[in-house]
Amino acid sequence: MALDVGVIGVGMIGQEHIRRLDGGPGGSRVVAVADADAERAAAVAGQLPVAKALPTGEELIASDAVDAVVVTSWGPTHEPYVLAAVAAGKPVFCEKPLATTQESCRRIVEAEVAAGRRLVQVGFNRRYDPAHRALKQAVDGGAIGAPLLVHCAHRNASVPPHYTREMSIADTAIHEIDELRWLVGQEIVAAQVFTARKSSRGGQLQDPLLVLLEMADGVLVDVEVSVNIHYGYEIRCEVSGETGTVELAEPAPVTIRREGTVAGLVPADWRERFALSYDIELREWADTVAAARPPQGPSAWDGYVAQIVSDAALRSLSDGARVAIELPPRPDLYTPTATP
Amino acid sequence: MALDVGVIGVGMIGQEHIRRLDGGPGGSRVVAVADADAERAAAVAGQLPVAKALPTGEELIASDAVDAVVVTSWGPTHEPYVLAAVAAGKPVFCEKPLATTQESCRRIVEAEVAAGRRLVQVGFNRRYDPAHRALKQAVDGGAIGAPLLVHCAHRNASVPPHYTREMSIADTAIHEIDELRWLVGQEIVAAQVFTARKSSRGGQLQDPLLVLLEMADGVLVDVEVSVNIHYGYEIRCEVSGETGTVELAEPAPVTIRREGTVAGLVPADWRERFALSYDIELREWADTVAAARPPQGPSAWDGYVAQIVSDAALRSLSDGARVAIELPPRPDLYTPTATP
Amino acid sequence: MALDVGVIGVGMIGQEHIRRLDGGPGGSRVVAVADADAERAAAVAGQLPVAKALPTGEELIASDAVDAVVVTSWGPTHEPYVLAAVAAGKPVFCEKPLATTQESCRRIVEAEVAAGRRLVQVGFNRRYDPAHRALKQAVDGGAIGAPLLVHCAHRNASVPPHYTREMSIADTAIHEIDELRWLVGQEIVAAQVFTARKSSRGGQLQDPLLVLLEMADGVLVDVEVSVNIHYGYEIRCEVSGETGTVELAEPAPVTIRREGTVAGLVPADWRERFALSYDIELREWADTVAAARPPQGPSAWDGYVAQIVSDAALRSLSDGARVAIELPPRPDLYTPTATP
Amino acid sequence: MALDVGVIGVGMIGQEHIRRLDGGPGGSRVVAVADADAERAAAVAGQLPVAKALPTGEELIASDAVDAVVVTSWGPTHEPYVLAAVAAGKPVFCEKPLATTQESCRRIVEAEVAAGRRLVQVGFNRRYDPAHRALKQAVDGGAIGAPLLVHCAHRNASVPPHYTREMSIADTAIHEIDELRWLVGQEIVAAQVFTARKSSRGGQLQDPLLVLLEMADGVLVDVEVSVNIHYGYEIRCEVSGETGTVELAEPAPVTIRREGTVAGLVPADWRERFALSYDIELREWADTVAAARPPQGPSAWDGYVAQIVSDAALRSLSDGARVAIELPPRPDLYTPTATP
């Protein structure tokens, strides 16, 4: 039941996923890699016990040695690779975003629907974070009654100079967009973006933003997006329900008393904060596809919907108005099943 | 330097303030009480060492025995009593709201300006809560850089059946309206109210609400107002700045491990949560007016502005649109002084 | 029902108590002060509305103008002043320690018993700290079942160079000695002191210590005493019972996120940490004695017993052995009453 | 570089370790199992892809198919199985305790020393818990200065009726004994056990205990051992140093506000609390031995020393006296290396 995986795109996140998959869960192995930078592909393959560097992603997907594909290449290349994997009938794990435009995402959904079975999983790792799972468990278990409001904060210590306010939505807040659909179990029906006083730390960048999302059953969500907040990386979320609330606790494992403070350490970045969630995400994915079962994680449909909502928020960002969201009908392939 | 106080309106909050003032700070005494219910006034006076029950608030204000007046009567009566005290040249502490309409508040401001000196203080007790003071101290001290966003939650365990969604603004969120002006040191320039999924716990009441406030320098504030949240009474506030954030800590004095949880107790209501803030508020007021100095707390102007903002939020509540707020020019009498 | 107080010893703590009492609870006033340093007495009196500086403590106690006495002079002078106040039939609040030797304390107890009524209160302020009261309330209310073990830590940022390891017991741990008797409602029957690795921060001082106390019903207590721990002043206490535990929560009013940490501020010293407890302690004392009722706080007997336990711990400190404690019979005057 | 593992003893903990190892890190597989209960062995083997049930542990160790051995059988059988594995030159992971007597442990150490290389690892999982690692990292990194005192609590919700006070030391506190040597980097030179007021929840069982440990450099440790505390399973540890302290934070991933409390959930038992530590422990062990490197975790020497300290504590438990501990000389094989 070992799983032989091919990885397309072996930059930082690709190499991290290789480390998780090679000799990992269920006896998975990385047997092939490909990268736009052939030298890098060769170097990475050279450090793995059984992996070969292949010239292109297309050849990797076509290779008989490859059971399943991981796409961690540059965003604009996601669509062709995922479509090729679907065409080849191979399970494919694609890092978020599924693709960089709604139309790309729609074509992937249509291809998968035409193929008649679930092959695609999108790398929305929040769903695998134990703290987020505990959050959902508390909500689903009725600890706070029906959820009514959600407060989120997505904070990065800093972003590179080329970062734009559009990326604060499409690259950053998109995590909350997927998370909230999963957490509340409802679609998002409108988005509106407000700009706050501009931080002086980001040059021309309009930062922070406040994103307001309305869900189908009326749950109202506000998301602070601060991408230059200096003190560290932090994800906060409180769900306010009819009889109580539940929120993410501080993730710091120890409390230090020193120099006049009682303090927990804040993660420096998302790699530190979410390392365990990636481990779980890829272990569950590899276990599932190795067992020839359809992937249970975020689907192509989820990737498509996240893109639609993100686009609506971007439209609101440009003119400030509330943007109502109408989703296309959900294909039967993506009907949620009873299993968790 | 003892202060002889008269109290108009001796219901629950009136009696609590009497307990704080009689034989209290600076040797203050309650020497007279008045109430629409003469029997109640007599009963309360009977339990105090030196207080007399007077037939009307007007007579109380006019009495030579009374140095300073506390108004804790029914809201609609605030205006005439405060105006009478100002006319008599006596310091007056008026529970919030200063008055129930903008026009009433404006007339009080005009009367005080005409009198040429500060006599009125409004009972916005948040400014006296040690935790809120620590919050402001952290912000003012630069611990988080310039403030950019604020998240607040104002939660009541329950409200009586006659409570309306308008009261969620005018009686409840008005505390945040005053607090934010004080905390951030800026005026509020726009308000917008969003309704969330309706809690099933409040009958016809639209609860919770999300109130969005924009401040003059761009700071953006969202306030969750949940008035039927069952689990207890809680005030939350996090100020998100350029380099960090500061938020109110849990006020529970002890942590109890029992029955599978590590827990702090939540106050049942605002009386429990803010008892100390009222003590400090009235002590500082009595000390100040006993020393013949102008009151340093929330002014008639603050009461007037809070009413203007509250009215704007109420307008937004009725039609959902953003309401811009234009304040009248601030009379010189209310220019902030250098002292804290 | 105003209370006219005389204060003997107007150093730092004396002046703080004067501030709390003059024009304070129940209309209390400071009408006389005395100090070994006559100039200081005159200076302090000069700043008070109605106080006179008297040449000696004895004259202050004898003065007809003085209803009740506060003793905040140097420890070795406590005994004669308290005895004189008892002889004069005047209520006396004596800062801890009641006296510096067991024999002194015993003579005070005997004098009070001979006088036939409670006049003396000792300044063990922990019993008035709201957090410690919440701790006791949780224990007494059965939240954790019967208490079995207690862990305490008493930490000072630093101590002056003349501080000795004996003072770590007699001046520092004595607070826990009184607190534990009150908290658990049992006498301490044995003490043993252990020395830990010596901190390099205190020169020759043996710091920290671990004090083990056994209570009559078997409850076992360990107290860390660290008097040079640099990071700040902190009092910790966790009571471990049959079904759970309760501990003091962090007292920080706000949580600050900055520079890689999520932190609460630690008080710098006991003045900052316990300011409110002193307010409550003196208010309750003044209210009680102004009403001509016997003081309800720590009694002369409590002061005497604390001294006996402290002496036992000092004996253990010198030779390391466990020291059993036998108390003299408790005079009926000190039988606990049903009222809290 | 796959590792073929044989597991002796397939009760609960054995089955959990099988789940972690089969198709796990580095391509490890469970190829053989043995159990005193042959039916159980067969049943467990039947659910694994490639495992055979062998009649005895000895045959399993001797089998050519087995690269490395995991011993999770009943404590008294540990010695013969570990000795057999050492004799066979095979790496062996033995659940704690290494063996049930000092002499058994000594014989294992001698056998390993005679074999001339490290083959044995003992299952002290605390060293793999991320929170305990963060604790050690803070201490080693100098965050609190030199450690001087340590407070620990080891709490179980309940224990079975056959549990004895000796097991509170030998089965329960033994985790702290190993942890403290690792955390502080010093040997334990004396132990003393104190009995506290007996909980009424454990029948005849003397519970809780307070264990005092002295380390070579004077660090003083107290360990509360409460095995029937009902509220849940919790491990607490605070290291108090020259300039500050560090302690384990609450492990709860979310904070729930409901029914008058702000609460985190407490794990029900050690399985829930330490699941991740076992994952890491076995992953690191399998990775290390698969790479033909000596195991880096707790050694046979660590198992032996823990047993010596535990025996000293048991002697103190029987008579209450302090027991000094003299360790035999440490064989060179166990000299700590520079690598972490």
mmCIF file with all atom_site columns, N, CA and C in Angstrom, chain A residues 298-334:
data_model
loop_
_atom_site.group_PDB
_atom_site.id
_atom_site.type_symbol
_atom_site.label_atom_id
_atom_site.label_alt_id
_atom_site.label_comp_id
_atom_site.label_asym_id
_atom_site.label_entity_id
_atom_site.label_seq_id
_atom_site.pdbx_PDB_ins_code
_atom_site.Cartn_x
_atom_site.Cartn_y
_atom_site.Cartn_z
_atom_site.occupancy
_atom_site.B_iso_or_equiv
_atom_site.pdbx_formal_charge
_atom_site.auth_seq_id
_atom_site.auth_comp_id
_atom_site.auth_asym_id
_atom_site.auth_atom_id
_atom_site.pdbx_PDB_model_num
ATOM 1   N N  . PRO A 1 298 ? -9.991  19.556 1.302  1.00 0.00 ? 298 PRO A N  1
ATOM 2   C CA . PRO A 1 298 ? -10.576 20.613 0.476  1.00 0.00 ? 298 PRO A CA 1
ATOM 3   C C  . PRO A 1 298 ? -10.543 20.206 -0.999 1.00 0.00 ? 298 PRO A C  1
ATOM 4   N N  . SER A 1 299 ? -11.679 20.336 -1.651 1.00 0.00 ? 299 SER A N  1
ATOM 5   C CA . SER A 1 299 ? -11.830 19.842 -3.026 1.00 0.00 ? 299 SER A CA 1
ATOM 6   C C  . SER A 1 299 ? -11.563 20.941 -4.048 1.00 0.00 ? 299 SER A C  1
ATOM 7   N N  . ALA A 1 300 ? -11.568 20.566 -5.308 1.00 0.00 ? 300 ALA A N  1
ATOM 8   C CA . ALA A 1 300 ? -11.475 21.548 -6.393 1.00 0.00 ? 300 ALA A CA 1
ATOM 9   C C  . ALA A 1 300 ? -12.611 22.559 -6.272 1.00 0.00 ? 300 ALA A C  1
ATOM 10  N N  . TRP A 1 301 ? -13.778 22.071 -5.892 1.00 0.00 ? 301 TRP A N  1
ATOM 11  C CA . TRP A 1 301 ? -14.921 22.967 -5.684 1.00 0.00 ? 301 TRP A CA 1
ATOM 12  C C  . TRP A 1 301 ? -14.592 23.996 -4.589 1.00 0.00 ? 301 TRP A C  1
ATOM 13  N N  . ASP A 1 302 ? -14.004 23.546 -3.501 1.00 0.00 ? 302 ASP A N  1
ATOM 14  C CA . ASP A 1 302 ? -13.622 24.474 -2.432 1.00 0.00 ? 302 ASP A CA 1
ATOM 15  C C  . ASP A 1 302 ? -12.616 25.512 -2.939 1.00 0.00 ? 302 ASP A C  1
ATOM 16  N N  . GLY A 1 303 ? -11.685 25.042 -3.773 1.00 0.00 ? 303 GLY A N  1
ATOM 17  C CA . GLY A 1 303 ? -10.715 25.972 -4.330 1.00 0.00 ? 303 GLY A CA 1
ATOM 18  C C  . GLY A 1 303 ? -11.373 27.002 -5.241 1.00 0.00 ? 303 GLY A C  1
ATOM 19  N N  . TYR A 1 304 ? -12.346 26.535 -5.996 1.00 0.00 ? 304 TYR A N  1
ATOM 20  C CA . TYR A 1 304 ? -13.088 27.403 -6.927 1.00 0.00 ? 304 TYR A CA 1
ATOM 21  C C  . TYR A 1 304 ? -13.903 28.435 -6.140 1.00 0.00 ? 304 TYR A C  1
ATOM 22  N N  . VAL A 1 305 ? -14.626 27.980 -5.143 1.00 0.00 ? 305 VAL A N  1
ATOM 23  C CA . VAL A 1 305 ? -15.460 28.902 -4.363 1.00 0.00 ? 305 VAL A CA 1
ATOM 24  C C  . VAL A 1 305 ? -14.586 29.925 -3.635 1.00 0.00 ? 305 VAL A C  1
ATOM 25  N N  . ALA A 1 306 ? -13.491 29.491 -3.074 1.00 0.00 ? 306 ALA A N  1
ATOM 26  C CA . ALA A 1 306 ? -12.598 30.433 -2.385 1.00 0.00 ? 306 ALA A CA 1
ATOM 27  C C  . ALA A 1 306 ? -12.161 31.533 -3.348 1.00 0.00 ? 306 ALA A C  1
ATOM 28  N N  . GLN A 1 307 ? -11.908 31.130 -4.602 1.00 0.00 ? 307 GLN A N  1
ATOM 29  C CA . GLN A 1 307 ? -11.481 32.110 -5.603 1.00 0.00 ? 307 GLN A CA 1
ATOM 30  C C  . GLN A 1 307 ? -12.605 33.091 -5.921 1.00 0.00 ? 307 GLN A C  1
ATOM 31  N N  . ILE A 1 308 ? -13.819 32.585 -6.004 1.00 0.00 ? 308 ILE A N  1
ATOM 32  C CA . ILE A 1 308 ? -14.963 33.463 -6.287 1.00 0.00 ? 308 ILE A CA 1
ATOM 33  C C  . ILE A 1 308 ? -15.143 34.483 -5.163 1.00 0.00 ? 308 ILE A C  1
ATOM 34  N N  . VAL A 1 309 ? -15.053 34.017 -3.941 1.00 0.00 ? 309 VAL A N  1
ATOM 35  C CA . VAL A 1 309 ? -15.217 34.933 -2.795 1.00 0.00 ? 309 VAL A CA 1
ATOM 36  C C  . VAL A 1 309 ? -14.061 35.925 -2.746 1.00 0.00 ? 309 VAL A C  1
ATOM 37  N N  . SER A 1 310 ? -12.875 35.437 -2.992 1.00 0.00 ? 310 SER A N  1
ATOM 38  C CA . SER A 1 310 ? -11.710 36.321 -3.000 1.00 0.00 ? 310 SER A CA 1
ATOM 39  C C  . SER A 1 310 ? -11.874 37.407 -4.072 1.00 0.00 ? 310 SER A C  1
ATOM 40  N N  . ASP A 1 311 ? -12.355 37.015 -5.240 1.00 0.00 ? 311 ASP A N  1
ATOM 41  C CA . ASP A 1 311 ? -12.574 37.998 -6.307 1.00 0.00 ? 311 ASP A CA 1
ATOM 42  C C  . ASP A 1 311 ? -13.618 39.041 -5.898 1.00 0.00 ? 311 ASP A C  1
ATOM 43  N N  . ALA A 1 312 ? -14.658 38.589 -5.209 1.00 0.00 ? 312 ALA A N  1
ATOM 44  C CA . ALA A 1 312 ? -15.672 39.537 -4.742 1.00 0.00 ? 312 ALA A CA 1
ATOM 45  C C  . ALA A 1 312 ? -15.052 40.525 -3.748 1.00 0.00 ? 312 ALA A C  1
ATOM 46  N N  . ALA A 1 313 ? -14.241 40.016 -2.860 1.00 0.00 ? 313 ALA A N  1
ATOM 47  C CA . ALA A 1 313 ? -13.597 40.898 -1.881 1.00 0.00 ? 313 ALA A CA 1
ATOM 48  C C  . ALA A 1 313 ? -12.664 41.879 -2.575 1.00 0.00 ? 313 ALA A C  1
ATOM 49  N N  . LEU A 1 314 ? -11.982 41.414 -3.620 1.00 0.00 ? 314 LEU A N  1
ATOM 50  C CA . LEU A 1 314 ? -11.093 42.311 -4.372 1.00 0.00 ? 314 LEU A CA 1
ATOM 51  C C  . LEU A 1 314 ? -11.890 43.422 -5.044 1.00 0.00 ? 314 LEU A C  1
ATOM 52  N N  . ARG A 1 315 ? -13.091 43.071 -5.556 1.00 0.00 ? 315 ARG A N  1
ATOM 53  C CA . ARG A 1 315 ? -13.918 44.093 -6.168 1.00 0.00 ? 315 ARG A CA 1
ATOM 54  C C  . ARG A 1 315 ? -14.333 45.126 -5.126 1.00 0.00 ? 315 ARG A C  1
ATOM 55  N N  . SER A 1 316 ? -14.689 44.659 -3.960 1.00 0.00 ? 316 SER A N  1
ATOM 56  C CA . SER A 1 316 ? -15.054 45.582 -2.886 1.00 0.00 ? 316 SER A CA 1
ATOM 57  C C  . SER A 1 316 ? -13.855 46.436 -2.475 1.00 0.00 ? 316 SER A C  1
ATOM 58  N N  . LEU A 1 317 ? -12.688 45.823 -2.479 1.00 0.00 ? 317 LEU A N  1
ATOM 59  C CA . LEU A 1 317 ? -11.480 46.571 -2.102 1.00 0.00 ? 317 LEU A CA 1
ATOM 60  C C  . LEU A 1 317 ? -11.265 47.759 -3.035 1.00 0.00 ? 317 LEU A C  1
ATOM 61  N N  . SER A 1 318 ? -11.625 47.565 -4.307 1.00 0.00 ? 318 SER A N  1
ATOM 62  C CA . SER A 1 318 ? -11.362 48.642 -5.276 1.00 0.00 ? 318 SER A CA 1
ATOM 63  C C  . SER A 1 318 ? -12.362 49.781 -5.161 1.00 0.00 ? 318 SER A C  1
ATOM 64  N N  . ASP A 1 319 ? -13.604 49.485 -4.739 1.00 0.00 ? 319 ASP A N  1
ATOM 65  C CA . ASP A 1 319 ? -14.575 50.588 -4.683 1.00 0.00 ? 319 ASP A CA 1
ATOM 66  C C  . ASP A 1 319 ? -15.267 50.742 -3.324 1.00 0.00 ? 319 ASP A C  1
ATOM 67  N N  . GLY A 1 320 ? -14.988 49.854 -2.389 1.00 0.00 ? 320 GLY A N  1
ATOM 68  C CA . GLY A 1 320 ? -15.525 50.021 -1.042 1.00 0.00 ? 320 GLY A CA 1
ATOM 69  C C  . GLY A 1 320 ? -16.926 49.490 -0.854 1.00 0.00 ? 320 GLY A C  1
ATOM 70  N N  . ALA A 1 321 ? -17.613 49.136 -1.929 1.00 0.00 ? 321 ALA A N  1
ATOM 71  C CA . ALA A 1 321 ? -19.005 48.717 -1.794 1.00 0.00 ? 321 ALA A CA 1
ATOM 72  C C  . ALA A 1 321 ? -19.121 47.252 -1.410 1.00 0.00 ? 321 ALA A C  1
ATOM 73  N N  . ARG A 1 322 ? -20.252 46.909 -0.840 1.00 0.00 ? 322 ARG A N  1
ATOM 74  C CA . ARG A 1 322 ? -20.578 45.517 -0.537 1.00 0.00 ? 322 ARG A CA 1
ATOM 75  C C  . ARG A 1 322 ? -20.814 44.777 -1.845 1.00 0.00 ? 322 ARG A C  1
ATOM 76  N N  . VAL A 1 323 ? -20.250 43.580 -1.968 1.00 0.00 ? 323 VAL A N  1
ATOM 77  C CA . VAL A 1 323 ? -20.402 42.783 -3.185 1.00 0.00 ? 323 VAL A CA 1
ATOM 78  C C  . VAL A 1 323 ? -21.137 41.495 -2.840 1.00 0.00 ? 323 VAL A C  1
ATOM 79  N N  . ALA A 1 324 ? -22.310 41.329 -3.424 1.00 0.00 ? 324 ALA A N  1
ATOM 80  C CA . ALA A 1 324 ? -23.053 40.095 -3.210 1.00 0.00 ? 324 ALA A CA 1
ATOM 81  C C  . ALA A 1 324 ? -22.432 38.981 -4.051 1.00 0.00 ? 324 ALA A C  1
ATOM 82  N N  . ILE A 1 325 ? -22.496 37.771 -3.530 1.00 0.00 ? 325 ILE A N  1
ATOM 83  C CA . ILE A 1 325 ? -21.841 36.644 -4.196 1.00 0.00 ? 325 ILE A CA 1
ATOM 84  C C  . ILE A 1 325 ? -22.891 35.602 -4.568 1.00 0.00 ? 325 ILE A C  1
ATOM 85  N N  . GLU A 1 326 ? -22.903 35.239 -5.824 1.00 0.00 ? 326 GLU A N  1
ATOM 86  C CA . GLU A 1 326 ? -23.812 34.171 -6.270 1.00 0.00 ? 326 GLU A CA 1
ATOM 87  C C  . GLU A 1 326 ? -22.940 33.043 -6.789 1.00 0.00 ? 326 GLU A C  1
ATOM 88  N N  . LEU A 1 327 ? -23.062 31.898 -6.188 1.00 0.00 ? 327 LEU A N  1
ATOM 89  C CA . LEU A 1 327 ? -22.252 30.769 -6.634 1.00 0.00 ? 327 LEU A CA 1
ATOM 90  C C  . LEU A 1 327 ? -22.966 30.013 -7.742 1.00 0.00 ? 327 LEU A C  1
ATOM 91  N N  . PRO A 1 328 ? -22.208 29.435 -8.674 1.00 0.00 ? 328 PRO A N  1
ATOM 92  C CA . PRO A 1 328 ? -22.814 28.499 -9.634 1.00 0.00 ? 328 PRO A CA 1
ATOM 93  C C  . PRO A 1 328 ? -23.341 27.290 -8.863 1.00 0.00 ? 328 PRO A C  1
ATOM 94  N N  . PRO A 1 329 ? -24.240 26.517 -9.489 1.00 0.00 ? 329 PRO A N  1
ATOM 95  C CA . PRO A 1 329 ? -24.744 25.332 -8.789 1.00 0.00 ? 329 PRO A CA 1
ATOM 96  C C  . PRO A 1 329 ? -23.609 24.352 -8.502 1.00 0.00 ? 329 PRO A C  1
ATOM 97  N N  . ARG A 1 330 ? -23.685 23.725 -7.343 1.00 0.00 ? 330 ARG A N  1
ATOM 98  C CA . ARG A 1 330 ? -22.622 22.789 -6.972 1.00 0.00 ? 330 ARG A CA 1
ATOM 99  C C  . ARG A 1 330 ? -22.845 21.443 -7.628 1.00 0.00 ? 330 ARG A C  1
ATOM 100 N N  . PRO A 1 331 ? -21.886 20.969 -8.400 1.00 0.00 ? 331 PRO A N  1
ATOM 101 C CA . PRO A 1 331 ? -22.026 19.647 -9.028 1.00 0.00 ? 331 PRO A CA 1
ATOM 102 C C  . PRO A 1 331 ? -22.214 18.568 -7.956 1.00 0.00 ? 331 PRO A C  1
ATOM 103 N N  . ASP A 1 332 ? -22.955 17.515 -8.307 1.00 0.00 ? 332 ASP A N  1
ATOM 104 C CA . ASP A 1 332 ? -23.233 16.448 -7.339 1.00 0.00 ? 332 ASP A CA 1
ATOM 105 C C  . ASP A 1 332 ? -21.955 15.811 -6.792 1.00 0.00 ? 332 ASP A C  1
ATOM 106 N N  . LEU A 1 333 ? -20.921 15.840 -7.621 1.00 0.00 ? 333 LEU A N  1
ATOM 107 C CA . LEU A 1 333 ? -19.664 15.220 -7.175 1.00 0.00 ? 333 LEU A CA 1
ATOM 108 C C  . LEU A 1 333 ? -19.201 15.788 -5.841 1.00 0.00 ? 333 LEU A C  1
ATOM 109 N N  . TYR A 1 334 ? -19.592 17.011 -5.557 1.00 0.00 ? 334 TYR A N  1
ATOM 110 C CA . TYR A 1 334 ? -19.077 17.689 -4.353 1.00 0.00 ? 334 TYR A CA 1
ATOM 111 C C  . TYR A 1 334 ? -20.087 17.745 -3.218 1.00 0.00 ? 334 TYR A C  1
#
